[in-house]
């Protein structure tokens, strides 16, 4: 009989997951993924079922990373909920397996993994693609992802000004009151993004919240929401004028409304830039369209599990 799986709660996962360790692992696995060797990194496009009666979706995100022998799947549920409900709009559980036999070794709460790995990949895109002189950061949307994105972007980069704007002013004000450091709250997205060098969209909107005509030429946009083929965060003008980078071309072609509905061409995967096979066009307006990948959860979960095990 295999040992029973351990259950790692949200606070334990958060304690053992640091950006410093996560970022290099993500860079490495994104590079490997983009080399396209499917016997090394196996990750199908997320399989998603709608939960029509509750405006929700359930996604399954399996991944196998052969060179590290990591077998993992995340199960993620996401809802288009009003923000005042007491449960987060995204819920996730990560299962880590023993690849030799297929038994589950750990069941982990997946929220901190989802928040941190998403923000870390966004930060990798900014490291590669934002202009060398980037002074103003703007975050549109003030939910859970906004918190992790604020955390890592202000830790890694030295912005002179950070602005936030959300659908409701109170949400942005609550967000600003909860973070360390100076922050400007704006009630209009157009004003908030004016002159910004880096713009992060972390909304659960299904309609564009950012328009090309508002965006400073040369800005870097990190588009994290709109993960359904009929959802948008960015308008056609922006999608047409910017150079588009993605985490996975295959995923983007199936899941990204911003790409599918605008007809925009994908220029590169982040992993291709990390591998040096596609250039980072820092002087152009760039969009990194993030959808999230099972391999990102897998490396994060393995980091957590190994550290937890060493602590026992
Ligand atoms: N790319 C990736 O890897 C991942 C993407 N996501 C997606 O990221 C998005 C954000 O996730 P969470 O922060 O967890 O959601 P959340 O529900 O905590 O926050 C969403 C925020 O967006 C704001 N918002 C909605 N419509 C807006 C509008 N028109 N203008 C400005 N703000 C608006 C809401 O007021 C709320 O503050 C969701 O779409 C989620 O599905 C989530 C996990 C991973
Ligand atoms: O990668 C992820 O976990 C998600 N992407 C969109 C919703 C959840």
mmCIF file of N, CA and C and ligand atoms in Angstrom, residues 46 61 74 76 78 90 92 114 117-118 224 227 291-293 296-297, ligand 2:
data_model
loop_
_atom_site.group_PDB
_atom_site.id
_atom_site.type_symbol
_atom_site.label_atom_id
_atom_site.label_comp_id
_atom_site.label_asym_id
_atom_site.label_seq_id
_atom_site.Cartn_x
_atom_site.Cartn_y
_atom_site.Cartn_z
ATOM 1 N N UNK A 46 -5.364 23.263 -21.276
ATOM 2 C CA UNK A 46 -6.317 23.059 -20.170
ATOM 3 C C UNK A 46 -7.672 22.584 -20.695
ATOM 4 N N UNK A 61 -5.624 20.849 -15.254
ATOM 5 C CA UNK A 61 -4.340 21.289 -15.808
ATOM 6 C C UNK A 61 -3.217 20.293 -15.477
ATOM 7 N N UNK A 74 -3.370 20.480 -11.604
ATOM 8 C CA UNK A 74 -4.153 21.438 -10.811
ATOM 9 C C UNK A 74 -5.600 21.343 -11.276
ATOM 10 N N UNK A 76 -8.792 23.740 -11.164
ATOM 11 C CA UNK A 76 -9.081 25.148 -10.842
ATOM 12 C C UNK A 76 -10.517 25.480 -11.216
ATOM 13 N N UNK A 78 -13.127 28.703 -11.589
ATOM 14 C CA UNK A 78 -13.175 30.173 -11.596
ATOM 15 C C UNK A 78 -14.558 30.661 -12.004
ATOM 16 N N UNK A 90 -11.601 32.553 -7.696
ATOM 17 C CA UNK A 90 -10.832 31.394 -8.191
ATOM 18 C C UNK A 90 -10.515 30.489 -7.002
ATOM 19 N N UNK A 92 -8.490 26.653 -6.146
ATOM 20 C CA UNK A 92 -7.628 25.669 -6.825
ATOM 21 C C UNK A 92 -7.086 24.639 -5.842
ATOM 22 N N UNK A 114 -1.303 29.579 -7.357
ATOM 23 C CA UNK A 114 -1.880 30.273 -8.526
ATOM 24 C C UNK A 114 -1.549 31.770 -8.494
ATOM 25 N N UNK A 117 2.609 32.103 -8.854
ATOM 26 C CA UNK A 117 3.243 31.713 -10.122
ATOM 27 C C UNK A 117 2.753 32.600 -11.262
ATOM 28 N N UNK A 118 1.487 33.052 -11.198
ATOM 29 C CA UNK A 118 0.968 33.937 -12.249
ATOM 30 C C UNK A 118 1.694 35.282 -12.202
ATOM 31 N N UNK A 224 -3.748 39.446 -17.840
ATOM 32 C CA UNK A 224 -3.841 38.213 -17.038
ATOM 33 C C UNK A 224 -5.254 37.626 -17.016
ATOM 34 N N UNK A 227 -9.662 34.659 -19.780
ATOM 35 C CA UNK A 227 -9.095 33.352 -20.120
ATOM 36 C C UNK A 227 -10.124 32.449 -20.801
ATOM 37 N N UNK A 291 -2.217 33.063 -19.794
ATOM 38 C CA UNK A 291 -3.406 32.225 -19.555
ATOM 39 C C UNK A 291 -3.196 31.281 -18.375
ATOM 40 N N UNK A 292 -1.923 31.009 -18.067
ATOM 41 C CA UNK A 292 -1.611 30.079 -16.986
ATOM 42 C C UNK A 292 -1.386 28.685 -17.533
ATOM 43 N N UNK A 293 -0.385 27.997 -16.977
ATOM 44 C CA UNK A 293 -0.010 26.675 -17.502
ATOM 45 C C UNK A 293 0.195 25.684 -16.354
ATOM 46 N N UNK A 296 3.636 25.478 -14.784
ATOM 47 C CA UNK A 296 3.969 26.511 -13.787
ATOM 48 C C UNK A 296 3.538 26.047 -12.399
ATOM 49 N N UNK A 297 2.345 25.451 -12.335
ATOM 50 C CA UNK A 297 1.869 24.914 -11.050
ATOM 51 C C UNK A 297 2.740 23.747 -10.602
HETATM 52 O O1 LIG B 2 -3.921 29.214 -14.785
HETATM 53 C C1 LIG B 2 -4.875 29.283 -13.996
HETATM 54 O O2 LIG B 2 -4.871 28.784 -12.879
HETATM 55 C C2 LIG B 2 -6.050 30.025 -14.434
HETATM 56 N N1 LIG B 2 -6.083 30.680 -15.546
HETATM 57 C C3 LIG B 2 -7.330 31.313 -15.752
HETATM 58 C C4 LIG B 2 -8.152 30.968 -14.589
HETATM 59 C C5 LIG B 2 -7.290 30.135 -13.716
#
